PDB file of C-alpha atoms in Angstrom:
ATOM      1  CA  MET R  42     -24.299 -10.744 227.335  1.00  0.00           C
ATOM      2  CA  ILE R  43     -24.707 -10.934 223.590  1.00  0.00           C
ATOM      3  CA  ASN R  44     -23.469  -8.214 221.245  1.00  0.00           C
ATOM      4  CA  SER R  45     -25.082  -6.651 218.215  1.00  0.00           C
ATOM      5  CA  MET R  46     -22.994  -6.346 215.050  1.00  0.00           C
ATOM      6  CA  THR R  47     -24.273  -2.785 214.635  1.00  0.00           C
ATOM      7  CA  GLY R  48     -22.181  -0.078 216.258  1.00  0.00           C
ATOM      8  CA  PHE R  49     -20.599   3.348 215.913  1.00  0.00           C
ATOM      9  CA  ALA R  50     -17.740   5.240 217.533  1.00  0.00           C
ATOM     10  CA  ALA R  51     -15.943   8.519 216.834  1.00  0.00           C
ATOM     11  CA  VAL R  52     -12.708   9.784 218.383  1.00  0.00           C
ATOM     12  CA  GLU R  53     -10.794  13.036 217.950  1.00  0.00           C
ATOM     13  CA  ARG R  54      -7.286  13.146 219.377  1.00  0.00           C
ATOM     14  CA  GLU R  55      -4.768  15.986 219.609  1.00  0.00           C
ATOM     15  CA  THR R  56      -1.267  14.907 218.587  1.00  0.00           C
ATOM     16  CA  ALA R  57       2.061  16.612 217.925  1.00  0.00           C
ATOM     17  CA  SER R  58       1.426  16.129 214.208  1.00  0.00           C
ATOM     18  CA  GLY R  59      -2.143  17.439 214.217  1.00  0.00           C
ATOM     19  CA  VAL R  60      -5.684  16.282 215.006  1.00  0.00           C
ATOM     20  CA  LEU R  61      -6.540  12.630 214.429  1.00  0.00           C
ATOM     21  CA  ILE R  62     -10.186  12.031 213.478  1.00  0.00           C
ATOM     22  CA  LEU R  63     -11.279   8.390 213.643  1.00  0.00           C
ATOM     23  CA  GLU R  64     -14.717   6.920 212.927  1.00  0.00           C
ATOM     24  CA  LEU R  65     -15.864   3.299 213.137  1.00  0.00           C
ATOM     25  CA  ARG R  66     -19.179   2.088 211.722  1.00  0.00           C
ATOM     26  CA  ALA R  67     -20.316  -1.541 211.834  1.00  0.00           C
ATOM     27  CA  VAL R  68     -23.291  -3.415 210.398  1.00  0.00           C
ATOM     28  CA  ASN R  69     -24.208  -7.091 210.305  1.00  0.00           C
ATOM     29  CA  HIS R  70     -22.227  -9.397 208.046  1.00  0.00           C
ATOM     30  CA  ARG R  71     -21.560 -13.117 207.892  1.00  0.00           C
ATOM     31  CA  TYR R  72     -17.855 -12.687 208.616  1.00  0.00           C
ATOM     32  CA  LEU R  73     -15.500  -9.871 209.632  1.00  0.00           C
ATOM     33  CA  GLU R  74     -14.962  -7.506 206.710  1.00  0.00           C
ATOM     34  CA  LEU R  75     -12.805  -4.413 207.193  1.00  0.00           C
ATOM     35  CA  GLN R  76     -13.161  -1.421 204.893  1.00  0.00           C
ATOM     36  CA  LEU R  77     -10.516   1.245 205.522  1.00  0.00           C
ATOM     37  CA  LYS R  78     -10.813   4.783 204.196  1.00  0.00           C
ATOM     38  CA  LEU R  79      -7.569   6.523 205.113  1.00  0.00           C
ATOM     39  CA  ASP R  80      -6.193   9.923 204.210  1.00  0.00           C
ATOM     40  CA  GLU R  81      -2.969   9.840 202.232  1.00  0.00           C
ATOM     41  CA  ASN R  82      -0.886  11.077 205.174  1.00  0.00           C
ATOM     42  CA  VAL R  83      -1.939   8.078 207.318  1.00  0.00           C
ATOM     43  CA  ARG R  84      -2.209   5.414 204.607  1.00  0.00           C
ATOM     44  CA  SER R  85       1.068   3.807 205.692  1.00  0.00           C
ATOM     45  CA  PHE R  86      -0.603   2.766 208.965  1.00  0.00           C
ATOM     46  CA  GLU R  87      -3.126   0.461 207.248  1.00  0.00           C
ATOM     47  CA  PRO R  88      -1.454  -2.823 208.384  1.00  0.00           C
ATOM     48  CA  LEU R  89      -1.388  -1.572 211.983  1.00  0.00           C
ATOM     49  CA  ILE R  90      -5.068  -0.617 211.846  1.00  0.00           C
ATOM     50  CA  ARG R  91      -6.183  -3.900 210.270  1.00  0.00           C
ATOM     51  CA  GLU R  92      -4.284  -5.938 212.833  1.00  0.00           C
ATOM     52  CA  GLN R  93      -5.708  -4.032 215.791  1.00  0.00           C
ATOM     53  CA  LEU R  94      -9.307  -4.178 214.534  1.00  0.00           C
ATOM     54  CA  ALA R  95      -9.131  -7.889 213.668  1.00  0.00           C
ATOM     55  CA  ALA R  96      -7.797  -8.663 217.145  1.00  0.00           C
ATOM     56  CA  LYS R  97     -10.815  -7.102 218.864  1.00  0.00           C
ATOM     57  CA  LEU R  98     -13.800  -7.658 216.550  1.00  0.00           C
ATOM     58  CA  GLY R  99     -15.391 -10.986 215.617  1.00  0.00           C
ATOM     59  CA  ARG R 100     -18.056 -10.432 212.938  1.00  0.00           C
ATOM     60  CA  GLY R 101     -19.559  -7.566 210.991  1.00  0.00           C
ATOM     61  CA  LYS R 102     -18.769  -5.232 208.124  1.00  0.00           C
ATOM     62  CA  VAL R 103     -16.656  -2.524 209.737  1.00  0.00           C
ATOM     63  CA  GLU R 104     -15.836   0.758 208.037  1.00  0.00           C
ATOM     64  CA  CYS R 105     -12.902   2.693 209.478  1.00  0.00           C
ATOM     65  CA  ARG R 106     -12.263   6.314 208.488  1.00  0.00           C
ATOM     66  CA  LEU R 107      -9.046   7.962 209.635  1.00  0.00           C
ATOM     67  CA  SER R 108      -7.786  11.429 208.806  1.00  0.00           C
ATOM     68  CA  LEU R 109      -5.003  13.627 210.154  1.00  0.00           C
ATOM     69  CA  MET R 110      -5.486  17.385 210.046  1.00  0.00           C
ATOM     70  CA  GLN R 111      -1.875  18.528 210.150  1.00  0.00           C
ATOM     71  CA  ARG R 112      -0.815  21.804 211.701  1.00  0.00           C
ATOM     72  CA  ASP R 113       1.026  24.358 209.603  1.00  0.00           C
ATOM     73  CA  HIS R 114       4.125  24.076 211.745  1.00  0.00           C
ATOM     74  CA  ALA R 115       4.206  20.274 211.759  1.00  0.00           C
ATOM     75  CA  THR R 116       6.786  20.104 208.993  1.00  0.00           C
ATOM     76  CA  LYS R 117       9.100  22.419 210.967  1.00  0.00           C
ATOM     77  CA  LEU R 118       9.534  19.924 213.771  1.00  0.00           C
ATOM     78  CA  ALA R 119      11.995  17.757 211.826  1.00  0.00           C
ATOM     79  CA  GLN R 120      15.725  18.046 212.660  1.00  0.00           C
ATOM     80  CA  LEU R 121      18.745  16.914 210.713  1.00  0.00           C
ATOM     81  CA  ASP R 122      20.515  13.822 212.005  1.00  0.00           C
ATOM     82  CA  SER R 123      24.140  14.991 211.758  1.00  0.00           C
ATOM     83  CA  THR R 124      25.531  11.458 211.960  1.00  0.00           C
ATOM     84  CA  VAL R 125      23.456  10.188 209.044  1.00  0.00           C
ATOM     85  CA  LEU R 126      24.130  13.428 207.145  1.00  0.00           C
ATOM     86  CA  GLN R 127      27.909  13.045 207.563  1.00  0.00           C
ATOM     87  CA  GLN R 128      27.738   9.435 206.357  1.00  0.00           C
ATOM     88  CA  LEU R 129      25.755  10.567 203.336  1.00  0.00           C
ATOM     89  CA  VAL R 130      28.330  13.264 202.533  1.00  0.00           C
ATOM     90  CA  GLN R 131      31.157  10.741 202.690  1.00  0.00           C
ATOM     91  CA  LEU R 132      29.186   8.381 200.466  1.00  0.00           C
ATOM     92  CA  SER R 133      28.581  11.180 197.969  1.00  0.00           C
ATOM     93  CA  VAL R 134      32.314  12.023 197.865  1.00  0.00           C
ATOM     94  CA  THR R 135      33.194   8.379 197.260  1.00  0.00           C
ATOM     95  CA  ILE R 136      30.674   8.137 194.425  1.00  0.00           C
ATOM     96  CA  GLN R 137      32.057  11.308 192.820  1.00  0.00           C
ATOM     97  CA  GLN R 138      35.575   9.865 192.975  1.00  0.00           C
ATOM     98  CA  HIS R 139      34.533   6.692 191.174  1.00  0.00           C
ATOM     99  CA  PHE R 140      32.075   8.371 188.806  1.00  0.00           C
ATOM    100  CA  PRO R 141      33.301  11.931 188.118  1.00  0.00           C
ATOM    101  CA  GLN R 142      30.592  12.529 185.528  1.00  0.00           C
ATOM    102  CA  SER R 143      27.741  11.793 187.935  1.00  0.00           C
ATOM    103  CA  GLN R 144      25.578  14.563 189.333  1.00  0.00           C
ATOM    104  CA  PRO R 145      26.190  15.457 192.973  1.00  0.00           C
ATOM    105  CA  LEU R 146      23.366  15.024 195.463  1.00  0.00           C
ATOM    106  CA  SER R 147      20.974  17.955 195.647  1.00  0.00           C
ATOM    107  CA  VAL R 148      19.497  19.341 198.846  1.00  0.00           C
ATOM    108  CA  ALA R 149      16.183  17.683 197.964  1.00  0.00           C
ATOM    109  CA  ASP R 150      17.979  14.342 197.507  1.00  0.00           C
ATOM    110  CA  VAL R 151      19.579  14.728 200.922  1.00  0.00           C
ATOM    111  CA  LEU R 152      16.301  15.597 202.660  1.00  0.00           C
ATOM    112  CA  ARG R 153      14.537  12.611 201.087  1.00  0.00           C
ATOM    113  CA  TRP R 154      17.245  10.211 202.248  1.00  0.00           C
ATOM    114  CA  PRO R 155      15.855   7.853 204.942  1.00  0.00           C
ATOM    115  CA  GLY R 156      16.971   8.865 208.418  1.00  0.00           C
ATOM    116  CA  VAL R 157      18.303  12.324 207.567  1.00  0.00           C
ATOM    117  CA  LEU R 158      15.281  14.064 209.113  1.00  0.00           C
ATOM    118  CA  GLN R 159      15.344  12.668 212.634  1.00  0.00           C
ATOM    119  CA  GLY R 160      12.235  14.515 213.734  1.00  0.00           C
ATOM    120  CA  GLU R 161      10.147  12.866 210.971  1.00  0.00           C
ATOM    121  CA  ARG R 162      11.175   9.411 212.106  1.00  0.00           C
ATOM    122  CA  LEU R 163      10.296  10.196 215.702  1.00  0.00           C
ATOM    123  CA  SER R 164       7.044  11.823 214.622  1.00  0.00           C
ATOM    124  CA  HIS R 165       6.059   8.710 212.644  1.00  0.00           C
ATOM    125  CA  ASP R 166       6.660   6.464 215.654  1.00  0.00           C
ATOM    126  CA  THR R 167       4.792   8.842 217.929  1.00  0.00           C
ATOM    127  CA  LEU R 168       1.906   9.077 215.477  1.00  0.00           C
ATOM    128  CA  ALA R 169       1.708   5.271 215.343  1.00  0.00           C
ATOM    129  CA  ASP R 170       1.296   5.231 219.132  1.00  0.00           C
ATOM    130  CA  GLU R 171      -1.393   7.906 218.905  1.00  0.00           C
ATOM    131  CA  ILE R 172      -3.269   5.903 216.261  1.00  0.00           C
ATOM    132  CA  ARG R 173      -3.076   2.771 218.426  1.00  0.00           C
ATOM    133  CA  ALA R 174      -4.482   4.685 221.386  1.00  0.00           C
ATOM    134  CA  SER R 175      -7.249   6.239 219.266  1.00  0.00           C
ATOM    135  CA  LEU R 176      -8.171   2.832 217.848  1.00  0.00           C
ATOM    136  CA  ALA R 177      -8.253   1.258 221.299  1.00  0.00           C
ATOM    137  CA  GLN R 178     -10.601   3.994 222.522  1.00  0.00           C
ATOM    138  CA  ALA R 179     -12.850   3.831 219.447  1.00  0.00           C
ATOM    139  CA  VAL R 180     -13.037   0.029 219.440  1.00  0.00           C
ATOM    140  CA  GLN R 181     -13.974  -0.019 223.123  1.00  0.00           C
ATOM    141  CA  GLU R 182     -16.672   2.595 222.526  1.00  0.00           C
ATOM    142  CA  MET R 183     -18.060   0.556 219.646  1.00  0.00           C
ATOM    143  CA  ILE R 184     -17.963  -2.648 221.708  1.00  0.00           C
ATOM    144  CA  ASP R 185     -19.916  -0.828 224.430  1.00  0.00           C
ATOM    145  CA  SER R 186     -22.378   0.402 221.791  1.00  0.00           C
ATOM    146  CA  ARG R 187     -22.762  -3.130 220.457  1.00  0.00           C
ATOM    147  CA  ALA R 188     -23.355  -4.445 223.968  1.00  0.00           C
ATOM    148  CA  ARG R 189     -26.142  -1.910 224.584  1.00  0.00           C
ATOM    149  CA  GLU R 190     -27.773  -2.821 221.283  1.00  0.00           C
ATOM    150  CA  GLY R 191     -27.269  -6.515 222.078  1.00  0.00           C
ATOM    151  CA  ALA R 192     -29.138  -6.103 225.366  1.00  0.00           C
ATOM    152  CA  LYS R 193     -32.116  -4.695 223.443  1.00  0.00           C
ATOM    153  CA  LEU R 194     -32.026  -7.602 220.990  1.00  0.00           C
ATOM    154  CA  GLN R 195     -31.843 -10.082 223.861  1.00  0.00           C
ATOM    155  CA  ALA R 196     -34.905  -8.526 225.500  1.00  0.00           C
ATOM    156  CA  ILE R 197     -36.859  -8.791 222.232  1.00  0.00           C
ATOM    157  CA  ILE R 198     -35.883 -12.443 221.739  1.00  0.00           C
ATOM    158  CA  LEU R 199     -36.739 -13.371 225.339  1.00  0.00           C
ATOM    159  CA  ALA R 200     -40.150 -11.742 224.916  1.00  0.00           C
ATOM    160  CA  ARG R 201     -40.787 -13.825 221.794  1.00  0.00           C
ATOM    161  CA  LEU R 202     -39.662 -16.974 223.620  1.00  0.00           C
ATOM    162  CA  ALA R 203     -42.151 -16.205 226.384  1.00  0.00           C
ATOM    163  CA  ASP R 204     -44.880 -15.895 223.743  1.00  0.00           C
ATOM    164  CA  ILE R 205     -43.865 -19.268 222.283  1.00  0.00           C
ATOM    165  CA  ASP R 206     -43.912 -20.874 225.736  1.00  0.00           C
ATOM    166  CA  ALA R 207     -47.421 -19.506 226.230  1.00  0.00           C
ATOM    167  CA  LEU R 208     -48.565 -20.952 222.896  1.00  0.00           C
ATOM    168  CA  LEU R 209     -47.156 -24.374 223.742  1.00  0.00           C
ATOM    169  CA  GLU R 210     -48.888 -24.314 227.116  1.00  0.00           C
ATOM    170  CA  GLN R 211     -52.062 -23.318 225.307  1.00  0.00           C
ATOM    171  CA  VAL R 212     -51.912 -26.167 222.796  1.00  0.00           C
ATOM    172  CA  LYS R 213     -51.054 -28.992 225.209  1.00  0.00           C
ATOM    173  CA  PRO R 214     -54.457 -29.080 226.989  1.00  0.00           C
ATOM    174  CA  MET R 215     -56.215 -28.967 223.618  1.00  0.00           C
ATOM    175  CA  LEU R 216     -54.701 -32.165 222.337  1.00  0.00           C
ATOM    176  CA  PRO R 217     -56.636 -34.858 224.288  1.00  0.00           C
ATOM    177  CA  ALA R 218     -60.065 -33.444 223.365  1.00  0.00           C
ATOM    178  CA  GLN R 219     -59.041 -32.800 219.764  1.00  0.00           C
ATOM    179  CA  ILE R 220     -57.562 -36.260 219.430  1.00  0.00           C
ATOM    180  CA  LYS R 221     -60.785 -37.707 220.851  1.00  0.00           C
ATOM    181  CA  ALA R 222     -62.848 -35.730 218.330  1.00  0.00           C
ATOM    182  CA  TYR R 223     -60.621 -36.835 215.478  1.00  0.00           C
ATOM    183  CA  GLN R 224     -60.853 -40.421 216.701  1.00  0.00           C
ATOM    184  CA  THR R 225     -64.651 -40.205 216.689  1.00  0.00           C
ATOM    185  CA  ARG R 226     -64.631 -38.957 213.110  1.00  0.00           C
ATOM    186  CA  LEU R 227     -62.216 -41.701 212.134  1.00  0.00           C
ATOM    187  CA  ILE R 228     -64.332 -44.441 213.715  1.00  0.00           C
ATOM    188  CA  ALA R 229     -67.381 -43.188 211.850  1.00  0.00           C
ATOM    189  CA  LYS R 230     -65.363 -43.253 208.682  1.00  0.00           C
ATOM    190  CA  LEU R 231     -64.142 -46.774 209.357  1.00  0.00           C
ATOM    191  CA  GLN R 232     -67.649 -47.987 210.042  1.00  0.00           C
ATOM    192  CA  GLU R 233     -68.502 -47.086 206.480  1.00  0.00           C
ATOM    193  CA  VAL R 234     -65.894 -49.448 205.139  1.00  0.00           C
ATOM    194  CA  ILE R 235     -65.869 -52.185 207.772  1.00  0.00           C
ATOM    195  CA  HIS R 236     -68.882 -53.945 206.290  1.00  0.00           C
ATOM    196  CA  ASN R 237     -66.778 -54.455 203.167  1.00  0.00           C
ATOM    197  CA  ALA R 238     -64.210 -56.260 205.305  1.00  0.00           C
ATOM    198  CA  ASP R 239     -61.377 -54.287 203.724  1.00  0.00           C
ATOM    199  CA  GLU R 240     -58.828 -54.976 206.448  1.00  0.00           C
ATOM    200  CA  GLU R 241     -55.991 -53.294 204.553  1.00  0.00           C
ATOM    201  CA  ARG R 242     -57.960 -50.065 204.337  1.00  0.00           C
ATOM    202  CA  VAL R 243     -58.692 -50.219 208.059  1.00  0.00           C
ATOM    203  CA  ARG R 244     -55.027 -50.795 208.830  1.00  0.00           C
ATOM    204  CA  GLN R 245     -53.927 -47.855 206.686  1.00  0.00           C
ATOM    205  CA  GLU R 246     -56.441 -45.532 208.323  1.00  0.00           C
ATOM    206  CA  LEU R 247     -55.236 -46.527 211.794  1.00  0.00           C
ATOM    207  CA  ILE R 248     -51.588 -45.962 210.829  1.00  0.00           C
ATOM    208  CA  LEU R 249     -52.465 -42.563 209.400  1.00  0.00           C
ATOM    209  CA  PHE R 250     -54.335 -41.680 212.565  1.00  0.00           C
ATOM    210  CA  ALA R 251     -51.374 -42.617 214.754  1.00  0.00           C
ATOM    211  CA  GLN R 252     -48.995 -40.552 212.654  1.00  0.00           C
ATOM    212  CA  ARG R 253     -51.204 -37.478 212.477  1.00  0.00           C
ATOM    213  CA  VAL R 254     -51.992 -37.135 216.146  1.00  0.00           C
ATOM    214  CA  ASP R 255     -48.574 -37.936 217.647  1.00  0.00           C
ATOM    215  CA  VAL R 256     -47.040 -34.492 218.219  1.00  0.00           C
ATOM    216  CA  ASP R 257     -45.401 -35.239 221.564  1.00  0.00           C
ATOM    217  CA  GLU R 258     -41.955 -35.362 219.962  1.00  0.00           C
ATOM    218  CA  GLU R 259     -42.468 -32.025 218.231  1.00  0.00           C
ATOM    219  CA  LEU R 260     -43.611 -30.350 221.437  1.00  0.00           C
ATOM    220  CA  THR R 261     -40.703 -31.857 223.362  1.00  0.00           C
ATOM    221  CA  ARG R 262     -38.151 -30.700 220.798  1.00  0.00           C
ATOM    222  CA  LEU R 263     -39.683 -27.237 220.638  1.00  0.00           C
ATOM    223  CA  GLY R 264     -39.333 -26.961 224.400  1.00  0.00           C
ATOM    224  CA  ALA R 265     -35.741 -28.226 224.299  1.00  0.00           C
ATOM    225  CA  HIS R 266     -34.763 -25.745 221.569  1.00  0.00           C
ATOM    226  CA  ILE R 267     -36.338 -22.887 223.508  1.00  0.00           C
ATOM    227  CA  GLU R 268     -34.341 -23.775 226.617  1.00  0.00           C
ATOM    228  CA  GLU R 269     -31.150 -23.950 224.547  1.00  0.00           C
ATOM    229  CA  VAL R 270     -31.798 -20.485 223.110  1.00  0.00           C
ATOM    230  CA  LYS R 271     -32.264 -19.139 226.636  1.00  0.00           C
ATOM    231  CA  ARG R 272     -29.044 -20.814 227.766  1.00  0.00           C
ATOM    232  CA  ILE R 273     -27.043 -19.330 224.880  1.00  0.00           C
ATOM    233  CA  LEU R 274     -28.450 -15.869 225.588  1.00  0.00           C
ATOM    234  CA  GLN R 275     -27.438 -16.262 229.223  1.00  0.00           C
ATOM    235  CA  VAL R 276     -23.891 -17.379 228.392  1.00  0.00           C
ATOM    236  CA  GLY R 277     -23.435 -14.659 225.763  1.00  0.00           C
ATOM    237  CA  GLY R 278     -20.394 -14.287 223.530  1.00  0.00           C
ATOM    238  CA  ALA R 279     -20.366 -14.860 219.779  1.00  0.00           C
ATOM    239  CA  ALA R 280     -23.754 -16.589 219.635  1.00  0.00           C
ATOM    240  CA  GLY R 281     -25.231 -15.405 216.332  1.00  0.00           C
ATOM    241  CA  LYS R 282     -24.524 -18.484 214.224  1.00  0.00           C
ATOM    242  CA  ARG R 283     -25.694 -20.921 216.908  1.00  0.00           C
ATOM    243  CA  LEU R 284     -28.905 -18.981 217.434  1.00  0.00           C
ATOM    244  CA  ASP R 285     -29.554 -18.850 213.702  1.00  0.00           C
ATOM    245  CA  PHE R 286     -29.231 -22.647 213.531  1.00  0.00           C
ATOM    246  CA  LEU R 287     -31.700 -23.050 216.399  1.00  0.00           C
ATOM    247  CA  MET R 288     -34.199 -20.819 214.590  1.00  0.00           C
ATOM    248  CA  GLN R 289     -34.065 -23.243 211.665  1.00  0.00           C
ATOM    249  CA  GLU R 290     -34.734 -26.152 214.025  1.00  0.00           C
ATOM    250  CA  LEU R 291     -37.621 -24.352 215.722  1.00  0.00           C
ATOM    251  CA  ASN R 292     -39.168 -23.552 212.364  1.00  0.00           C
ATOM    252  CA  ARG R 293     -38.853 -27.180 211.259  1.00  0.00           C
ATOM    253  CA  GLU R 294     -40.708 -28.403 214.358  1.00  0.00           C
ATOM    254  CA  ALA R 295     -43.401 -25.733 213.946  1.00  0.00           C
ATOM    255  CA  ASN R 296     -43.942 -26.849 210.350  1.00  0.00           C
ATOM    256  CA  THR R 297     -44.228 -30.483 211.424  1.00  0.00           C
ATOM    257  CA  LEU R 298     -46.681 -29.529 214.152  1.00  0.00           C
ATOM    258  CA  GLY R 299     -48.835 -27.815 211.545  1.00  0.00           C
ATOM    259  CA  ALA R 300     -48.609 -30.759 209.162  1.00  0.00           C
ATOM    260  CA  LYS R 301     -49.787 -33.145 211.902  1.00  0.00           C
ATOM    261  CA  SER R 302     -52.552 -30.855 213.094  1.00  0.00           C
ATOM    262  CA  VAL R 303     -55.948 -32.478 213.662  1.00  0.00           C
ATOM    263  CA  SER R 304     -57.758 -29.198 214.285  1.00  0.00           C
ATOM    264  CA  THR R 305     -57.964 -25.595 213.162  1.00  0.00           C
ATOM    265  CA  GLU R 306     -56.803 -24.437 216.592  1.00  0.00           C
ATOM    266  CA  VAL R 307     -53.523 -26.374 216.405  1.00  0.00           C
ATOM    267  CA  SER R 308     -52.958 -25.141 212.855  1.00  0.00           C
ATOM    268  CA  GLN R 309     -53.381 -21.556 214.053  1.00  0.00           C
ATOM    269  CA  VAL R 310     -50.893 -22.167 216.859  1.00  0.00           C
ATOM    270  CA  SER R 311     -48.429 -23.546 214.332  1.00  0.00           C
ATOM    271  CA  MET R 312     -48.782 -20.410 212.198  1.00  0.00           C
ATOM    272  CA  SER R 313     -48.339 -18.158 215.231  1.00  0.00           C
ATOM    273  CA  LEU R 314     -45.207 -20.084 216.196  1.00  0.00           C
ATOM    274  CA  LYS R 315     -43.706 -19.554 212.745  1.00  0.00           C
ATOM    275  CA  VAL R 316     -44.418 -15.819 212.891  1.00  0.00           C
ATOM    276  CA  LEU R 317     -42.685 -15.518 216.275  1.00  0.00           C
ATOM    277  CA  ILE R 318     -39.734 -17.615 215.106  1.00  0.00           C
ATOM    278  CA  GLU R 319     -39.308 -15.421 212.025  1.00  0.00           C
ATOM    279  CA  GLN R 320     -39.380 -12.304 214.206  1.00  0.00           C
ATOM    280  CA  MET R 321     -36.594 -13.774 216.337  1.00  0.00           C
ATOM    281  CA  ARG R 322     -34.601 -14.803 213.286  1.00  0.00           C
ATOM    282  CA  GLU R 323     -34.687 -11.245 211.942  1.00  0.00           C
ATOM    283  CA  GLN R 324     -33.233  -9.940 215.204  1.00  0.00           C
ATOM    284  CA  ILE R 325     -30.631 -12.704 215.369  1.00  0.00           C
ATOM    285  CA  GLN R 326     -29.212 -11.628 211.991  1.00  0.00           C
ATOM    286  CA  ASN R 327     -27.783  -8.623 213.870  1.00  0.00           C
ATOM    287  CA  ILE R 328     -26.145 -10.653 216.639  1.00  0.00           C
ATOM    288  CA  GLU R 329     -22.386 -11.171 216.548  1.00  0.00           C
TER     289      GLU R 329
END
């Protein structure tokens, strides 16, 4: 199964600190580009979020919005760590002994000291786990969304491939009669110059004829490229870049087929092929 690069997921999660609201939006992009829009109270988790997203997503421009709606009582959950507090008091006494003129620690200084509020430290660790769980859920939802969109893209591409197969089957029976008609016109043309015994001119016309009507290689390569596209779609995975390359190859062969055309019908088939290939290429731009 192939995946689209377009996707969306939204998760709301109740936590001890409040309600986590997470949104992921993805669109097509050449590489993986992460754009994080985090509220100030969860900004410290940016490295965690980037790491988790990069581990699961391959390509696309992904926008991640994360906010935490804190409860009014959330700040009351913190408790003093008596061990750290006692160590801080002893440290303050020692400093006062060595520097009598220094200002003693204020209550605000004590509360800001790392580790004094034990509940805050535990809450931060717990919140990190909640964010990981929310991300895992949102990423999986977006992957599922991308897979559903990818299935639609695959169906469109397979339909276009079937149309191309039909065109190739249509043009193959035309070739013998059209080559014969072109040969007749060429012989008539040569008869006009043969009486002048210009052998070089005759030779050049024959070479040109051989080059113009030989489209077997183009038809063979078109068929081979089509089968390779089908195989890649069947295997799935990160196939976007490989499919885009094959679209270039298909377009090159369609152009050559048109350039070698000996009839209006073959020229029209060549144009129809290029239209179908372009339609596939547009869809493939959205494939991961």
